[in-house]
């Protein structure tokens, strides 16, 4: 499949989200035109306002007419044909939209249906566009998945690659039903959505002129495009980082176990490179900077916090937050990403410093 070159027109779903907003920012910086699919006109206006603010903070000096951003309202992404109009005339789709864990929900389908149905909705609309013939320019669909689809819990240090599949999450969901923890439900929805993607593409690839590329990120940290009202309104994984590193909650969190991570700006870059790079077609690609230990984040926060929050005391690492030879450790083989995408990752220190600077500037 021929690669996407600039300028092209790109449909981005989930543009108001943490990752989606950075994907749009990266695409605009590459001189692409973007169609951003959002749930409401109000969310679209807010997204455009935050994007403009960010661009101007970076020295862009632009107004709303200067950025090639078209807001497309799709209130229900599961509705049949929801993306039929939006997908017309685009060269690529970056499908980021997927539900976050919902602690207040006891119905797993509230998470699974938009995850699986939204993805299949994009693919079905792309198939219908292809069936129209020459009117479709679509070459690639990039889909955000997760390393939740490749790793399985267990003792000791283990390394996972794109050849692995998590077979436990869906079984646990089927067993526990409404009692399943929201994080397990969300992770299981990623497995189901990615498998549905591959099944759909393999069934229809002879009928279409486009291919797919799947990005599998671990935990995502770093500054957001949007300005939250308070720290409690931070995006899900960024709030976990904030609570563990800045507030240092004593409760176990996703940062309690050594795990993979990536900066949100690097994962956005990975999505765009997967769209632009011919060799990314047909691949699932783990995109991770490496594995963290909680005390590393605490050390970097102490150093950067002295500059950006001079009146605040940041927690120090303890014996419980340092490397424990008996604790499970999760590593990812990123050889495929290095070969195909070649991301130059931000370090933990850079991400910590940039996040605390960003938060201090917004009085968080």
Tab-separated table of C-alpha atoms in Angstrom:
chain	number	residue	atom	x	y	z
A	1	UNK	CA	0.000	0.000	0.000
A	2	UNK	CA	1.434	3.394	-0.960
A	3	UNK	CA	2.229	5.594	2.049
A	4	UNK	CA	0.272	8.693	3.044
A	5	UNK	CA	2.125	11.889	2.166
A	6	UNK	CA	1.506	15.463	3.240
A	7	UNK	CA	-0.799	17.210	2.644
A	8	UNK	CA	-3.555	14.617	2.936
A	9	UNK	CA	-6.970	14.560	4.598
A	10	UNK	CA	-7.194	12.445	7.734
A	11	UNK	CA	-10.232	11.418	9.786
A	12	UNK	CA	-9.455	11.178	13.510
A	13	UNK	CA	-11.942	9.642	15.936
A	14	UNK	CA	-11.697	10.347	19.653
A	15	UNK	CA	-10.151	13.739	18.911
A	16	UNK	CA	-11.314	15.246	22.197
A	17	UNK	CA	-9.426	12.586	24.155
A	18	UNK	CA	-5.939	12.628	25.656
A	19	UNK	CA	-4.242	10.748	22.798
A	20	UNK	CA	-6.565	11.925	20.038
A	21	UNK	CA	-5.874	15.611	20.645
A	22	UNK	CA	-2.129	14.994	20.377
A	23	UNK	CA	-2.654	12.960	17.190
A	24	UNK	CA	-4.506	15.918	15.668
A	25	UNK	CA	-1.778	18.314	16.818
A	26	UNK	CA	0.883	16.107	15.214
A	27	UNK	CA	-1.074	15.817	11.961
A	28	UNK	CA	-1.617	19.579	11.730
A	29	UNK	CA	2.099	20.153	12.313
A	30	UNK	CA	2.718	17.857	9.305
A	31	UNK	CA	0.375	20.109	7.205
A	32	UNK	CA	-2.339	17.481	6.948
A	33	UNK	CA	-6.007	18.510	6.928
A	34	UNK	CA	-7.964	16.860	9.746
A	35	UNK	CA	-11.570	15.818	10.138
A	36	UNK	CA	-12.128	15.371	13.872
A	37	UNK	CA	-15.069	13.159	14.823
A	38	UNK	CA	-16.559	14.343	18.131
A	39	UNK	CA	-19.710	13.525	20.126
A	40	UNK	CA	-21.165	17.063	20.127
A	41	UNK	CA	-20.671	20.522	18.642
A	42	UNK	CA	-19.780	21.811	22.106
A	43	UNK	CA	-16.992	19.244	22.461
A	44	UNK	CA	-15.765	20.163	18.990
A	45	UNK	CA	-15.644	23.876	19.817
A	46	UNK	CA	-13.768	23.129	23.040
A	47	UNK	CA	-11.266	20.927	21.184
A	48	UNK	CA	-10.595	23.611	18.594
A	49	UNK	CA	-10.131	26.223	21.326
A	50	UNK	CA	-7.616	24.080	23.216
A	51	UNK	CA	-5.740	23.195	20.041
A	52	UNK	CA	-5.444	26.860	19.085
A	53	UNK	CA	-4.252	27.751	22.565
A	54	UNK	CA	-1.585	25.056	22.420
A	55	UNK	CA	-0.441	26.033	18.915
A	56	UNK	CA	-0.149	29.684	19.923
A	57	UNK	CA	1.688	28.791	23.124
A	58	UNK	CA	4.186	27.045	20.879
A	59	UNK	CA	4.599	30.239	18.833
A	60	UNK	CA	2.128	29.457	16.071
A	61	UNK	CA	0.239	32.797	16.086
A	62	UNK	CA	-2.858	31.385	14.409
A	63	UNK	CA	-6.602	31.934	14.622
A	64	UNK	CA	-9.402	29.437	14.010
A	65	UNK	CA	-9.361	30.017	10.255
A	66	UNK	CA	-5.656	29.212	10.014
A	67	UNK	CA	-5.799	25.548	10.996
A	68	UNK	CA	-7.072	22.855	8.624
A	69	UNK	CA	-9.472	21.319	11.127
A	70	UNK	CA	-13.041	20.308	10.297
A	71	UNK	CA	-15.280	19.245	13.181
A	72	UNK	CA	-17.635	16.349	12.390
A	73	UNK	CA	-20.307	15.555	14.976
A	74	UNK	CA	-21.038	11.827	15.411
A	75	UNK	CA	-23.150	11.490	18.528
A	76	UNK	CA	-23.367	7.685	18.484
A	77	UNK	CA	-20.336	5.881	17.061
A	78	UNK	CA	-22.066	2.499	17.329
A	79	UNK	CA	-24.982	3.504	15.088
A	80	UNK	CA	-24.930	1.752	11.731
A	81	UNK	CA	-23.460	4.036	9.082
A	82	UNK	CA	-22.249	6.582	11.655
A	83	UNK	CA	-18.986	7.176	9.769
A	84	UNK	CA	-20.320	6.808	6.205
A	85	UNK	CA	-20.242	10.514	5.384
A	86	UNK	CA	-17.193	11.449	7.453
A	87	UNK	CA	-14.989	8.840	5.781
A	88	UNK	CA	-15.661	10.092	2.262
A	89	UNK	CA	-12.737	11.908	0.685
A	90	UNK	CA	-10.165	11.012	3.348
A	91	UNK	CA	-6.790	9.437	2.654
A	92	UNK	CA	-6.481	7.753	6.052
A	93	UNK	CA	-8.321	7.181	9.313
A	94	UNK	CA	-6.770	7.230	12.782
A	95	UNK	CA	-9.317	5.535	15.036
A	96	UNK	CA	-8.465	6.453	18.620
A	97	UNK	CA	-11.967	6.572	20.131
A	98	UNK	CA	-12.539	3.962	22.838
A	99	UNK	CA	-14.186	4.124	26.276
A	100	UNK	CA	-12.149	4.578	29.441
A	101	UNK	CA	-12.799	2.484	32.585
A	102	UNK	CA	-16.125	3.479	34.157
A	103	UNK	CA	-16.117	2.812	37.941
A	104	UNK	CA	-19.835	3.611	38.242
A	105	UNK	CA	-20.968	1.050	35.641
A	106	UNK	CA	-22.002	-2.504	36.469
A	107	UNK	CA	-22.780	-3.409	32.855
A	108	UNK	CA	-19.646	-4.466	30.934
A	109	UNK	CA	-21.475	-3.934	27.624
A	110	UNK	CA	-21.485	-0.184	28.268
A	111	UNK	CA	-17.719	-0.369	27.660
A	112	UNK	CA	-17.522	-3.276	25.216
A	113	UNK	CA	-20.165	-2.114	22.746
A	114	UNK	CA	-18.584	1.262	21.914
A	115	UNK	CA	-15.091	-0.310	21.860
A	116	UNK	CA	-15.988	-3.121	19.463
A	117	UNK	CA	-18.966	-1.516	17.739
A	118	UNK	CA	-17.194	1.781	17.166
A	119	UNK	CA	-14.210	0.048	15.577
A	120	UNK	CA	-16.383	-2.155	13.378
A	121	UNK	CA	-18.410	0.931	12.475
A	122	UNK	CA	-15.311	2.627	11.069
A	123	UNK	CA	-14.330	-0.526	9.175
A	124	UNK	CA	-17.809	-1.045	7.744
A	125	UNK	CA	-17.972	2.571	6.588
A	126	UNK	CA	-14.549	2.141	4.969
A	127	UNK	CA	-15.760	-1.038	3.248
A	128	UNK	CA	-18.851	0.718	1.908
A	129	UNK	CA	-16.688	3.606	0.669
A	130	UNK	CA	-14.492	1.121	-1.189
A	131	UNK	CA	-17.526	-0.500	-2.755
A	132	UNK	CA	-18.428	2.883	-4.230
A	133	UNK	CA	-15.298	2.542	-6.353
A	134	UNK	CA	-13.145	5.433	-7.536
A	135	UNK	CA	-14.717	7.943	-5.117
A	136	UNK	CA	-12.692	6.480	-2.227
A	137	UNK	CA	-9.095	7.628	-1.683
A	138	UNK	CA	-8.663	5.722	1.559
A	139	UNK	CA	-5.298	3.946	1.900
A	140	UNK	CA	-4.850	3.113	5.584
A	141	UNK	CA	-6.713	2.820	8.879
A	142	UNK	CA	-4.616	3.114	12.043
A	143	UNK	CA	-6.311	1.745	15.153
A	144	UNK	CA	-5.378	2.356	18.786
A	145	UNK	CA	-5.331	-0.838	20.811
A	146	UNK	CA	-3.311	-1.588	23.967
A	147	UNK	CA	-0.630	-3.859	25.364
A	148	UNK	CA	-3.502	-5.277	27.425
A	149	UNK	CA	-4.079	-7.463	24.363
A	150	UNK	CA	-0.603	-9.033	24.532
A	151	UNK	CA	0.343	-9.507	28.190
A	152	UNK	CA	-1.003	-11.899	30.805
A	153	UNK	CA	-0.442	-11.522	34.550
A	154	UNK	CA	1.997	-13.800	36.308
A	155	UNK	CA	4.979	-13.889	38.679
A	156	UNK	CA	8.508	-12.759	37.891
A	157	UNK	CA	9.913	-10.724	35.031
A	158	UNK	CA	8.535	-11.483	31.576
A	159	UNK	CA	8.818	-9.958	28.115
A	160	UNK	CA	5.913	-9.795	25.670
A	161	UNK	CA	5.812	-9.180	21.921
A	162	UNK	CA	3.267	-8.764	19.145
A	163	UNK	CA	3.169	-12.561	18.824
A	164	UNK	CA	1.449	-12.816	22.221
A	165	UNK	CA	-2.259	-12.586	23.017
A	166	UNK	CA	-3.942	-12.108	26.372
A	167	UNK	CA	-6.306	-15.050	26.743
A	168	UNK	CA	-7.293	-14.404	30.369
A	169	UNK	CA	-9.193	-11.129	30.274
A	170	UNK	CA	-12.195	-12.203	28.230
A	171	UNK	CA	-12.482	-15.439	30.233
A	172	UNK	CA	-12.460	-13.466	33.487
A	173	UNK	CA	-15.101	-11.106	32.118
A	174	UNK	CA	-17.317	-14.024	31.076
A	175	UNK	CA	-16.896	-15.595	34.514
A	176	UNK	CA	-17.521	-12.506	36.673
A	177	UNK	CA	-19.980	-10.594	34.494
A	178	UNK	CA	-21.259	-7.436	36.211
A	179	UNK	CA	-18.826	-7.989	39.104
A	180	UNK	CA	-15.783	-7.586	36.831
A	181	UNK	CA	-13.456	-4.747	37.841
A	182	UNK	CA	-13.817	-1.742	35.459
A	183	UNK	CA	-10.140	-1.915	34.498
A	184	UNK	CA	-10.539	-5.582	33.527
A	185	UNK	CA	-13.640	-4.718	31.503
A	186	UNK	CA	-11.758	-1.952	29.676
A	187	UNK	CA	-8.782	-4.216	28.971
A	188	UNK	CA	-11.051	-7.027	27.775
A	189	UNK	CA	-12.781	-4.580	25.436
A	190	UNK	CA	-9.377	-3.888	23.848
A	191	UNK	CA	-8.836	-7.608	23.218
A	192	UNK	CA	-12.304	-8.023	21.722
A	193	UNK	CA	-11.982	-4.900	19.563
A	194	UNK	CA	-8.558	-5.852	18.212
A	195	UNK	CA	-9.622	-9.405	17.405
A	196	UNK	CA	-12.765	-8.081	15.713
A	197	UNK	CA	-10.582	-5.714	13.673
A	198	UNK	CA	-8.335	-8.501	12.421
A	199	UNK	CA	-11.249	-10.827	11.673
A	200	UNK	CA	-13.032	-8.096	9.696
A	201	UNK	CA	-9.960	-7.112	7.716
A	202	UNK	CA	-8.974	-10.681	6.886
A	203	UNK	CA	-12.517	-11.356	5.699
A	204	UNK	CA	-12.665	-8.309	3.424
A	205	UNK	CA	-9.091	-7.411	2.425
A	206	UNK	CA	-9.603	-8.697	-1.107
A	207	UNK	CA	-12.448	-6.207	-1.518
A	208	UNK	CA	-10.661	-3.040	-0.396
A	209	UNK	CA	-7.723	-0.870	-1.458
A	210	UNK	CA	-6.790	0.082	2.120
A	211	UNK	CA	-4.981	-1.774	4.881
A	212	UNK	CA	-4.770	-1.512	8.663
A	213	UNK	CA	-2.100	-0.815	11.256
A	214	UNK	CA	-2.653	-1.444	14.966
A	215	UNK	CA	-0.782	0.475	17.673
A	216	UNK	CA	-0.423	-1.203	21.086
A	217	UNK	CA	0.665	1.299	23.757
A	218	UNK	CA	1.255	0.600	27.460
A	219	UNK	CA	0.468	3.197	30.164
A	220	UNK	CA	0.486	6.704	28.685
A	221	UNK	CA	1.744	9.748	30.595
A	222	UNK	CA	2.713	13.342	29.830
A	223	UNK	CA	1.033	16.755	29.428
A	224	UNK	CA	-2.407	17.078	27.853
A	225	UNK	CA	-3.613	19.451	25.151
A	226	UNK	CA	-6.749	20.239	27.117
A	227	UNK	CA	-6.655	22.218	30.370
A	228	UNK	CA	-8.595	20.365	33.082
A	229	UNK	CA	-10.600	22.246	35.695
A	230	UNK	CA	-8.619	20.518	38.431
A	231	UNK	CA	-6.277	17.586	38.977
A	232	UNK	CA	-9.306	15.345	39.551
A	233	UNK	CA	-10.300	15.932	35.908
A	234	UNK	CA	-7.007	14.728	34.407
A	235	UNK	CA	-7.150	12.007	31.707
A	236	UNK	CA	-7.332	8.515	33.197
A	237	UNK	CA	-3.709	7.353	33.010
A	238	UNK	CA	-2.313	10.832	33.662
A	239	UNK	CA	-4.448	11.034	36.806
A	240	UNK	CA	-3.062	7.664	37.925
A	241	UNK	CA	0.459	9.077	37.427
A	242	UNK	CA	-0.439	12.291	39.271
A	243	UNK	CA	-2.024	10.493	42.218
A	244	UNK	CA	0.902	8.082	42.535
A	245	UNK	CA	3.791	10.468	41.911
A	246	UNK	CA	2.613	13.908	43.013
A	247	UNK	CA	-0.049	13.135	45.597
A	248	UNK	CA	1.598	9.780	46.426
A	249	UNK	CA	-1.577	7.941	47.356
A	250	UNK	CA	-0.879	4.988	49.625
A	251	UNK	CA	-3.404	2.880	47.706
A	252	UNK	CA	-1.992	0.385	45.188
A	253	UNK	CA	-2.260	1.684	41.630
A	254	UNK	CA	-1.197	0.823	38.090
A	255	UNK	CA	2.192	2.342	38.974
A	256	UNK	CA	2.728	-0.009	41.905
A	257	UNK	CA	3.895	-2.804	39.601
A	258	UNK	CA	6.829	-2.249	37.209
A	259	UNK	CA	5.190	-1.834	33.826
A	260	UNK	CA	5.647	-0.360	30.370
A	261	UNK	CA	5.022	3.306	29.594
A	262	UNK	CA	5.196	5.869	26.803
A	263	UNK	CA	4.856	9.650	26.554
A	264	UNK	CA	1.551	10.762	25.019
A	265	UNK	CA	3.384	12.887	22.431
A	266	UNK	CA	5.440	9.886	21.323
A	267	UNK	CA	2.390	7.656	20.993
A	268	UNK	CA	0.752	10.349	18.860
A	269	UNK	CA	3.873	10.436	16.680
A	270	UNK	CA	3.708	6.646	16.396
A	271	UNK	CA	0.135	6.794	15.091
A	272	UNK	CA	1.105	9.312	12.432
A	273	UNK	CA	4.213	7.366	11.400
A	274	UNK	CA	2.136	4.183	11.189
A	275	UNK	CA	-0.140	6.075	8.807
A	276	UNK	CA	2.754	7.397	6.732
A	277	UNK	CA	4.983	4.295	6.621
A	278	UNK	CA	4.275	1.610	4.041
A	279	UNK	CA	5.838	-1.176	6.119
A	280	UNK	CA	3.394	-0.556	8.979
A	281	UNK	CA	0.519	-1.934	6.896
A	282	UNK	CA	-0.943	-5.145	8.267
A	283	UNK	CA	1.069	-4.946	11.482
A	284	UNK	CA	0.271	-4.721	15.181
A	285	UNK	CA	3.063	-2.687	16.775
A	286	UNK	CA	3.949	-2.329	20.448
A	287	UNK	CA	5.075	1.257	21.119
A	288	UNK	CA	6.762	1.606	24.523
A	289	UNK	CA	9.705	3.591	25.867
A	290	UNK	CA	10.543	0.924	28.401
A	291	UNK	CA	9.630	-0.321	31.869
A	292	UNK	CA	9.363	1.915	34.939
A	293	UNK	CA	9.730	1.459	38.669
A	294	UNK	CA	7.718	3.865	40.825
A	295	UNK	CA	10.747	5.224	42.663
A	296	UNK	CA	12.156	6.474	39.337
A	297	UNK	CA	9.126	8.731	38.845
A	298	UNK	CA	9.368	9.901	42.462
A	299	UNK	CA	13.034	10.839	42.055
A	300	UNK	CA	12.364	12.821	38.871
A	301	UNK	CA	9.351	14.552	40.449
A	302	UNK	CA	11.456	15.632	43.430
A	303	UNK	CA	14.012	17.189	41.120
A	304	UNK	CA	11.561	18.953	38.787
A	305	UNK	CA	9.085	19.759	41.551
A	306	UNK	CA	11.639	21.940	43.327
A	307	UNK	CA	11.552	24.231	40.291
A	308	UNK	CA	7.868	24.254	39.377
A	309	UNK	CA	6.295	23.733	42.828
A	310	UNK	CA	8.903	25.225	45.197
A	311	UNK	CA	6.493	25.391	48.132
A	312	UNK	CA	5.364	21.817	47.787
A	313	UNK	CA	6.964	18.722	49.303
A	314	UNK	CA	7.216	15.779	46.942
A	315	UNK	CA	7.365	12.201	48.271
A	316	UNK	CA	10.576	10.227	48.311
A	317	UNK	CA	10.925	6.621	47.274
A	318	UNK	CA	10.751	3.906	49.909
A	319	UNK	CA	11.772	0.286	50.107
A	320	UNK	CA	8.347	-0.570	48.675
A	321	UNK	CA	8.831	1.632	45.591
A	322	UNK	CA	12.298	0.424	44.646
A	323	UNK	CA	13.074	-2.594	42.508
A	324	UNK	CA	11.894	-5.790	44.173
A	325	UNK	CA	13.392	-8.985	42.743
A	326	UNK	CA	10.252	-10.882	43.770
A	327	UNK	CA	7.764	-8.450	42.239
A	328	UNK	CA	6.276	-9.113	38.793
A	329	UNK	CA	7.935	-7.018	36.105
A	330	UNK	CA	6.507	-6.422	32.640
A	331	UNK	CA	8.748	-5.768	29.649
A	332	UNK	CA	7.943	-5.407	25.967
A	333	UNK	CA	9.951	-6.365	22.911
A	334	UNK	CA	9.857	-3.259	20.711
A	335	UNK	CA	12.111	-4.522	17.918
A	336	UNK	CA	9.293	-4.209	15.374
A	337	UNK	CA	8.627	-0.587	16.322
A	338	UNK	CA	12.321	0.257	16.045
A	339	UNK	CA	12.482	-1.366	12.612
A	340	UNK	CA	9.311	0.164	11.177
A	341	UNK	CA	8.622	3.426	13.011
A	342	UNK	CA	11.921	4.373	14.678
A	343	UNK	CA	10.512	6.565	17.445
A	344	UNK	CA	12.998	8.598	19.487
A	345	UNK	CA	11.344	8.398	22.879
A	346	UNK	CA	11.198	11.021	25.581
A	347	UNK	CA	12.766	9.895	28.840
A	348	UNK	CA	11.053	9.603	32.227
A	349	UNK	CA	12.891	12.743	33.312
A	350	UNK	CA	11.679	14.716	30.278
A	351	UNK	CA	8.095	13.541	30.696
A	352	UNK	CA	8.088	14.317	34.411
A	353	UNK	CA	9.556	17.771	33.928
A	354	UNK	CA	7.213	18.666	31.065
A	355	UNK	CA	4.166	17.381	32.953
A	356	UNK	CA	4.943	19.340	36.117
A	357	UNK	CA	5.699	22.485	34.109
A	358	UNK	CA	2.422	22.076	32.221
A	359	UNK	CA	0.491	21.503	35.465
A	360	UNK	CA	2.086	24.448	37.268
A	361	UNK	CA	1.286	26.786	34.373
A	362	UNK	CA	-2.348	25.738	34.737
A	363	UNK	CA	-2.351	26.091	38.540
A	364	UNK	CA	-3.059	22.407	39.150
